[in-house]
Coordinates of C-alpha atoms in Angstrom, one line a residue:
X1 CA 28.2 6.3 -20.5
X2 CA 27.7 7.7 -17.0
X3 CA 30.3 7.2 -14.3
X4 CA 28.9 4.9 -11.6
X5 CA 30.0 4.6 -8.0
X6 CA 29.5 1.2 -6.3
X7 CA 29.7 -0.1 -2.7
X8 CA 33.2 -0.8 -1.5
X9 CA 31.9 -3.3 1.0
X10 CA 30.6 -5.9 -1.5
X11 CA 31.1 -7.1 -5.0
X12 CA 28.0 -6.9 -7.2
X13 CA 27.4 -10.3 -8.8
X14 CA 26.2 -10.8 -12.4
X15 CA 23.0 -12.8 -11.4
X16 CA 20.6 -12.7 -8.5
X17 CA 17.9 -15.0 -7.0
X18 CA 14.3 -14.0 -7.2
X19 CA 10.8 -15.3 -6.6
X20 CA 8.8 -15.2 -9.9
X21 CA 5.4 -16.2 -11.2
X22 CA 5.5 -18.5 -14.3
X23 CA 1.8 -17.9 -15.0
X24 CA -1.2 -16.4 -13.2
X25 CA -3.9 -18.6 -11.8
X26 CA -6.2 -18.9 -8.7
X27 CA -3.8 -21.6 -7.4
X28 CA -0.7 -19.6 -8.2
X29 CA 2.7 -20.6 -6.8
X30 CA 6.0 -18.8 -7.0
X31 CA 9.3 -20.3 -8.1
X32 CA 12.9 -19.6 -7.2
X33 CA 14.6 -18.4 -10.3
X34 CA 17.9 -16.8 -11.4
X35 CA 17.8 -13.4 -13.2
X36 CA 20.6 -11.1 -14.4
X37 CA 21.4 -8.1 -12.2
X38 CA 19.3 -5.1 -13.6
X39 CA 21.3 -2.6 -15.7
X40 CA 20.8 1.0 -14.5
X41 CA 20.4 4.2 -16.5
X42 CA 22.1 7.4 -15.3
X43 CA 19.1 8.4 -13.1
X44 CA 18.6 4.9 -11.6
X45 CA 19.9 3.3 -8.4
X46 CA 20.8 -0.3 -8.0
X47 CA 19.5 -1.4 -4.5
X48 CA 20.4 -4.5 -2.5
X49 CA 16.9 -5.5 -1.2
X50 CA 16.6 -6.1 2.6
X51 CA 12.8 -6.4 3.0
X52 CA 9.7 -6.5 0.8
X53 CA 6.2 -5.6 2.1
X54 CA 3.5 -7.8 0.8
X55 CA 0.1 -6.3 -0.3
X56 CA -3.2 -7.8 -1.3
X57 CA -2.7 -6.3 -4.8
X58 CA 0.4 -8.6 -5.2
X59 CA -1.8 -11.6 -4.6
X60 CA -4.6 -10.3 -6.9
X61 CA -2.1 -9.9 -9.8
X62 CA -0.7 -13.3 -9.1
X63 CA -4.2 -14.6 -9.7
X64 CA -5.1 -12.4 -12.7
X65 CA -1.8 -11.3 -14.2
X66 CA -1.3 -7.8 -15.6
X67 CA -1.3 -6.8 -19.3
X68 CA 2.2 -5.4 -19.7
X69 CA 3.9 -8.4 -17.9
X70 CA 6.0 -10.9 -19.6
X71 CA 6.5 -14.2 -17.8
X72 CA 8.2 -15.3 -15.7
X73 CA 7.5 -12.1 -13.7
X74 CA 9.0 -11.1 -10.4
X75 CA 6.3 -10.1 -7.9
X76 CA 6.5 -7.5 -5.2
X77 CA 6.0 -3.7 -5.1
X78 CA 7.1 -2.3 -1.7
X79 CA 10.9 -2.5 -1.1
X80 CA 13.5 -1.3 1.4
X81 CA 17.2 -1.7 0.8
X82 CA 20.6 -0.2 0.5
X83 CA 21.9 1.6 -2.6
X84 CA 24.9 -0.3 -3.9
X85 CA 25.4 1.5 -7.3
X86 CA 24.6 5.0 -8.4
X87 CA 25.9 7.5 -11.0
X88 CA 28.3 10.0 -9.6
X89 CA 26.5 13.1 -8.2
X90 CA 23.2 11.3 -8.0
X91 CA 21.3 11.4 -4.8
X92 CA 20.6 9.2 -2.8
X93 CA 24.2 8.0 -2.8
X94 CA 25.8 4.6 -2.3
X95 CA 25.3 3.3 1.2
X96 CA 21.9 5.1 1.8
X97 CA 18.9 3.0 2.9
X98 CA 15.9 3.8 0.8
X99 CA 12.3 2.7 0.4
X100 CA 9.8 2.9 -2.5
X101 CA 6.7 1.6 -4.2
X102 CA 7.9 0.0 -7.5
X103 CA 6.8 0.4 -11.1
X104 CA 4.0 -2.1 -11.6
X105 CA 4.7 -2.5 -15.3
X106 CA 8.3 -3.7 -14.7
X107 CA 9.8 -6.6 -12.8
X108 CA 9.0 -6.5 -9.1
X109 CA 11.2 -6.5 -6.0
X110 CA 11.0 -10.0 -4.6
X111 CA 14.7 -10.4 -5.5
X112 CA 18.1 -9.8 -4.1
X113 CA 18.6 -6.6 -6.2
X114 CA 16.3 -4.1 -8.0
X115 CA 16.7 -0.9 -9.9
X116 CA 14.6 2.3 -9.3
X117 CA 14.7 5.9 -10.4
X118 CA 16.5 8.1 -7.9
X119 CA 13.6 10.6 -7.7
X120 CA 11.1 7.8 -6.7
X121 CA 12.7 6.8 -3.5
X122 CA 12.8 8.1 0.1
X123 CA 15.8 7.9 2.4
X124 CA 15.0 5.9 5.6
X125 CA 16.1 7.7 8.8
X126 CA 18.6 6.0 11.1
X127 CA 16.0 5.6 13.9
X128 CA 13.7 3.6 11.7
X129 CA 14.5 -0.1 10.9
X130 CA 14.3 -1.6 7.5
X131 CA 11.5 -3.9 8.8
X132 CA 9.4 -1.0 10.0
X133 CA 9.9 1.0 6.7
X134 CA 8.8 -2.0 4.7
X135 CA 5.3 -1.7 6.2
X136 CA 4.7 1.8 4.9
X137 CA 4.7 2.5 1.2
X138 CA 1.5 1.0 -0.4
X139 CA -0.8 1.0 2.6
X140 CA 0.4 4.3 4.0
X141 CA 0.4 6.2 0.7
X142 CA -3.1 4.9 -0.2
X143 CA -4.4 6.1 3.1
X144 CA -2.9 9.6 2.6
X145 CA -4.0 9.9 -1.0
X146 CA -7.6 8.9 -0.1
X147 CA -7.8 11.5 2.7
X148 CA -6.3 14.2 0.4
X149 CA -8.8 13.4 -2.3
X150 CA -11.6 13.5 0.2
X151 CA -10.4 17.0 1.4
X152 CA -11.1 15.8 4.9
X153 CA -11.4 18.7 7.4
X154 CA -11.6 19.1 11.2
X155 CA -15.0 18.3 12.6
X156 CA -16.1 16.2 9.6
X157 CA -17.3 12.6 9.7
X158 CA -15.6 9.8 7.8
X159 CA -16.4 6.1 7.4
X160 CA -13.3 4.0 6.9
X161 CA -14.1 0.5 5.7
X162 CA -11.9 -2.4 6.9
X163 CA -10.3 -0.4 9.7
X164 CA -8.2 -3.3 10.9
X165 CA -6.4 -3.7 7.5
X166 CA -3.1 -2.0 6.9
X167 CA -4.7 0.8 4.8
X168 CA -7.5 1.2 7.4
X169 CA -5.1 1.4 10.3
X170 CA -3.1 4.2 8.7
X171 CA -6.2 6.0 7.6
X172 CA -7.8 6.0 11.0
X173 CA -4.7 7.6 12.5
X174 CA -4.2 10.2 9.8
X175 CA -8.0 11.1 9.9
X176 CA -7.7 11.7 13.6
X177 CA -4.7 13.9 13.0
X178 CA -6.9 16.0 10.8
X179 CA -9.6 16.3 13.5
X180 CA -12.2 14.1 12.0
X181 CA -14.9 11.9 13.7
X182 CA -13.9 8.4 12.6
X183 CA -16.4 5.6 12.0
X184 CA -15.0 2.2 10.9
X185 CA -15.9 -1.4 10.2
X186 CA -14.0 -4.4 11.5
X187 CA -14.5 -7.9 12.7
X188 CA -15.4 -8.1 16.4
X189 CA -11.9 -9.5 17.3
X190 CA -10.3 -6.3 16.0
X191 CA -12.6 -3.7 17.7
X192 CA -10.2 -3.1 20.5
X193 CA -7.3 -2.5 18.0
X194 CA -9.1 0.1 15.9
X195 CA -10.4 1.9 19.0
X196 CA -6.8 2.1 20.3
X197 CA -5.8 3.7 17.0
X198 CA -8.4 6.4 17.5
X199 CA -11.7 5.2 15.9
X200 CA -14.6 6.9 17.6
X201 CA -17.3 4.4 16.5
X202 CA -16.6 0.8 15.4
X203 CA -19.1 -1.6 13.8
X204 CA -19.0 -5.3 13.0
X205 CA -18.9 -5.5 9.2
X206 CA -20.9 -8.8 9.3
X207 CA -23.7 -7.3 11.3
X208 CA -27.0 -7.6 9.4
X209 CA -28.2 -4.4 11.0
X210 CA -25.0 -2.5 10.1
X211 CA -26.7 0.4 8.3
X212 CA -29.3 0.8 11.0
X213 CA -26.7 0.9 13.7
X214 CA -24.5 3.4 11.8
X215 CA -27.4 5.7 11.2
X216 CA -28.3 5.6 14.9
X217 CA -24.9 6.9 15.9
X218 CA -24.4 9.2 12.9
X219 CA -27.7 10.9 12.8
X220 CA -29.7 12.0 9.8
X221 CA -27.1 14.1 8.0
X222 CA -24.9 11.3 6.6
X223 CA -21.1 11.0 6.3
X224 CA -19.1 13.8 4.9
X225 CA -16.6 11.4 3.5
X226 CA -16.1 7.6 2.9
X227 CA -12.9 5.7 2.3
X228 CA -14.2 2.6 0.4
X229 CA -11.6 -0.2 0.2
X230 CA -14.2 -3.0 -0.1
X231 CA -16.0 -2.1 -3.4
X232 CA -18.9 -4.1 -4.9
X233 CA -22.3 -3.7 -3.1
X234 CA -20.6 -1.9 -0.2
X235 CA -20.0 1.1 -2.5
X236 CA -23.7 1.5 -3.2
X237 CA -24.4 1.1 0.5
X238 CA -21.8 3.7 1.4
X239 CA -23.2 6.2 -1.0
X240 CA -26.6 5.8 0.6
X241 CA -25.0 6.6 4.0
X242 CA -23.4 9.8 2.7
X243 CA -24.8 13.3 2.9
X244 CA -25.9 15.2 -0.2
X245 CA -22.7 16.1 -2.2
X246 CA -20.6 13.9 0.1
X247 CA -17.2 12.5 -1.1
X248 CA -16.1 8.9 -1.5
X249 CA -12.6 7.6 -2.4
X250 CA -12.7 4.2 -4.0
X251 CA -9.8 1.7 -4.1
X252 CA -11.7 -0.9 -6.1
X253 CA -13.4 -0.8 -9.5
X254 CA -16.8 0.9 -9.4
X255 CA -19.8 -1.3 -9.4
X256 CA -23.0 -0.4 -11.3
X257 CA -24.4 2.4 -9.3
X258 CA -28.2 3.1 -9.4
X259 CA -29.0 6.3 -11.3
X260 CA -31.6 7.3 -8.8
X261 CA -29.0 7.0 -6.0
X262 CA -26.5 9.1 -7.9
X263 CA -29.2 11.8 -8.5
X264 CA -30.3 11.7 -4.9
X265 CA -26.8 12.0 -3.3
X266 CA -24.8 13.7 -6.1
X267 CA -21.6 12.2 -4.7
X268 CA -18.1 13.3 -5.6
X269 CA -16.4 10.0 -6.5
X270 CA -12.6 9.7 -6.6
X271 CA -10.6 6.7 -7.8
X272 CA -7.2 6.1 -6.1
X273 CA -4.4 4.3 -7.9
X274 CA -0.7 4.1 -7.1
X275 CA 0.2 2.0 -10.2
X276 CA -1.2 4.7 -12.4
X277 CA 1.6 7.0 -11.5
X278 CA 4.0 4.7 -13.4
X279 CA 1.6 3.6 -16.1
X280 CA 0.8 7.2 -17.0
X281 CA 4.5 8.0 -17.0
X282 CA 3.8 10.9 -14.7
X283 CA 7.1 12.2 -13.3
X284 CA 5.2 14.5 -11.0
X285 CA 3.1 11.7 -9.6
X286 CA 6.2 9.5 -9.1
X287 CA 8.0 12.2 -7.2
X288 CA 4.9 12.8 -5.1
X289 CA 5.0 9.2 -4.0
X290 CA 8.5 9.9 -2.8
X291 CA 7.3 12.9 -0.9
X292 CA 4.4 10.9 0.6
X293 CA 6.8 8.2 1.7
X294 CA 9.0 10.8 3.3
X295 CA 5.9 12.1 5.2
X296 CA 5.2 8.6 6.4
X297 CA 8.7 8.1 7.6
X298 CA 8.7 11.5 9.4
X299 CA 5.5 10.6 11.2
X300 CA 6.9 7.3 12.3
X301 CA 10.2 8.8 13.3
X302 CA 8.3 11.3 15.5
X303 CA 6.1 8.5 17.0
X304 CA 2.9 10.1 15.6
X305 CA 1.7 6.8 14.1
X306 CA 1.6 3.2 15.1
X307 CA 2.5 0.4 12.6
X308 CA 0.4 -2.7 11.9
X309 CA 1.7 -5.8 13.6
X310 CA 4.6 -7.2 11.6
X311 CA 4.9 -10.8 10.5
X312 CA 8.2 -11.8 9.0
X313 CA 8.2 -14.3 6.0
X314 CA 11.2 -16.3 4.7
X315 CA 12.5 -15.5 1.3
X316 CA 11.5 -19.0 0.0
X317 CA 9.0 -20.0 -2.6
X318 CA 6.6 -21.9 -0.4
X319 CA 6.6 -19.4 2.4
X320 CA 5.9 -16.4 0.2
X321 CA 3.3 -18.3 -1.9
X322 CA 1.4 -19.2 1.4
X323 CA 1.8 -15.6 2.6
X324 CA 0.3 -14.2 -0.6
X325 CA -2.7 -16.6 -0.3
X326 CA -3.2 -15.3 3.2
X327 CA -3.4 -11.8 1.8
X328 CA -6.4 -12.9 -0.2
X329 CA -8.3 -14.9 2.4
X330 CA -7.9 -12.2 5.2
X331 CA -6.8 -14.8 7.8
X332 CA -4.5 -12.3 9.6
X333 CA -4.3 -8.8 10.9
X334 CA -1.2 -6.7 10.3
X335 CA 1.6 -6.6 7.7
X336 CA 3.6 -9.4 6.2
X337 CA 7.1 -8.6 5.1
X338 CA 9.7 -10.8 3.4
X339 CA 13.3 -10.8 4.7
X340 CA 15.5 -11.1 1.6

């Protein structure tokens, strides 16, 4: 058995409180439940959770469930907290604040404690608060992975769907860092926000003449790249707006794409998944998530990126259930985080 070091400032209990899903449904609700404290392997850290960032995917899985899950299941994937137990010689050590995107196949992080492999976390710098760090993992990493898969270069044009969402806000900023011309869609009330983040052209996603107006600004060549976070019919429309052999990164399952359109545009299509890093048991991919989170923290620490507006949610079953339903209906702009 490995030798573990624990926090001298607190006694680790035998049980913890968590918010768990008894069964998935469209009218899902979470319940406050008691679970045993997770038992750690030699390469795992026990973390006392401070904040959990909520994502739309949390709400989708609350509706639909996920095949490997056994119920009741603790929801939540993005966590920030302090290491309270670690094997001797393992880094990060006890007392360090860390953030990570959790293994989707295991229990989530809407709980007082959680375990995580030490190689999958990033240490949060002292000049970044736990609240700020909680906004970063899922949305920030998806934005970065999409731009990497798109091989976005200086001077190229990119369409970023849903620019006012958390993924879109990060993607706009990182695309501008790479010197791209950024086109984005958003509701009219958020046009000022996305322009402030660096978008060069903004369009109302509800405009019936959306394609016509985009083509007027873009010209005849088409987009070099598209970040498609919407899916469905928008994917076909976005491929039509691309240049020949353009690139598209998709965050949603692919719809049926017309064969003639595929032949006409010959697009390079990339699928982006964070959960796959865990499901495929890819140690390299899990470590890469740690590196990406470190990059996000560095950019924030150096004031190179702005965060979405933060809304704090109580660690209470009704409050978090309502917050997850808000993730689905799009009734807010920003990032919801739960204070544990």
